[in-house]
């Protein structure tokens, strides 16, 4: 280690370092044991909420709503509203020190707030970085609502959200968007600006909302000339403060603020919200699990604080149940997965590799046993027309070359084929006729038919997989990457491949699903127009993608 440089564990708070020593001494290297040992360090405040002094909101001199507003996880009678108070967003305490602030909130039928349907007050506590997670109940199903926050003389931007239809009621249609992978340092969030103007009911963010990599003074590929970012961003995120400040940088982006203010989000994470390609308690550098779990606890805490997530997703140390189920009447059931927290470590050192005994060990899992049971149990009781599985990494087989036995990614479901086989067997056993998997991670757009036997193109099609392009990761991209022809030839079930940035717009009806791949030509310069690169339809009861 270079002279004067701290070890990763020494950068964390003293109570977390003590927890790490406890873990190492007792050899508690499982996630469950780590959560118990670390809970006091990240779940409970050093100072109780009641002991924090209350700030007179009338004394807040600068706009505290610099990071916008958001909503999430729409239920038939409830929605989650989020904001964070930060008059100085790039300061560690947001400019509010260790003081609690009372914030009023309102929900209305109309944008002018002429008819208030719900109102209340909440406290922005310093222990959760002055974030608010207001679970508003008693709303009518299938309705659009408007919301805002107020503290002192300041009023937040107005947000627009909606509730899901009645739980057992029919829904004639649902339009949603899938997005992922928004590396701030690799481009502008132009795609989000276009999505903010699209008429969708809900947005599914499939992970890599945040990147842990350094962002230089010019914003990386954004090449700012009108501002200089603070040097505190020009390092990899490790500590809770690092992650919190990085979320502040992202939430300052006007395009990201616009899309959050317009649509409710359903978020899940992938790897970069914590660290590239981590698996459970293993990072990519081989650090001791006890040390990595400190970082994971910090990342998970900051993620919950800065996303429109309910209290049931609040982390307990380095453990958080992010997988959950949402319904859109009887039209769709969404089983939102977490394929990072519980997975077996990647086989073959996480290098592209042909399938082999290490990757095909039946004991290997990408979901963990409990989440897998939860998923299959949910399918057995589902009465939805469409069963949609939003998750992170490529689900379908994706051969990377034309060799008789081709290499595949060890980080995707190809590296966990026993897990995939169990999931597909569960779908067959449950009689799931209309399965749709949503994926992100790879920064490109794919459309797959999910086959009963991926090596037999004539085998039954069990469902479809829609892989959304990235928002900015990978920079501008091209329509046909260099491996375009290889991938299409090696994978007959791959029906579409595009290497540009963008999102996918999906419309579900009781009769069919339509997926439109929306792309932009550039993200390293702002303002590129949006186009539809391709559209596909799959019919209910007759799975398989057809050009629309």
mmCIF file of C-alpha atoms in Angstrom, residues 53-57 60 85 96 99-103 122-126 130 132 151-152:
data_model
loop_
_atom_site.group_PDB
_atom_site.id
_atom_site.type_symbol
_atom_site.label_atom_id
_atom_site.label_comp_id
_atom_site.label_asym_id
_atom_site.label_seq_id
_atom_site.Cartn_x
_atom_site.Cartn_y
_atom_site.Cartn_z
ATOM 1 C CA UNK A 53 -32.216 20.054 17.209
ATOM 2 C CA UNK A 54 -35.104 21.329 15.087
ATOM 3 C CA UNK A 55 -34.252 23.950 12.515
ATOM 4 C CA UNK A 56 -36.637 26.846 12.105
ATOM 5 C CA UNK A 57 -37.498 26.364 8.413
ATOM 6 C CA UNK A 60 -33.498 28.417 5.324
ATOM 7 C CA UNK A 85 -33.568 18.855 1.442
ATOM 8 C CA UNK A 96 -28.508 21.776 7.032
ATOM 9 C CA UNK A 99 -30.799 19.495 12.453
ATOM 10 C CA UNK A 100 -34.213 18.062 11.717
ATOM 11 C CA UNK A 101 -36.621 19.967 9.485
ATOM 12 C CA UNK A 102 -40.410 19.791 9.342
ATOM 13 C CA UNK A 103 -41.728 19.505 5.783
ATOM 14 C CA UNK A 122 -43.052 14.757 7.865
ATOM 15 C CA UNK A 123 -39.650 15.273 9.429
ATOM 16 C CA UNK A 124 -36.460 15.305 7.367
ATOM 17 C CA UNK A 125 -33.948 13.749 9.767
ATOM 18 C CA UNK A 126 -30.197 14.323 9.478
ATOM 19 C CA UNK A 130 -32.662 14.906 5.181
ATOM 20 C CA UNK A 132 -38.242 12.080 2.959
ATOM 21 C CA UNK A 151 -40.819 24.019 4.139
ATOM 22 C CA UNK A 152 -40.418 27.569 5.350
#
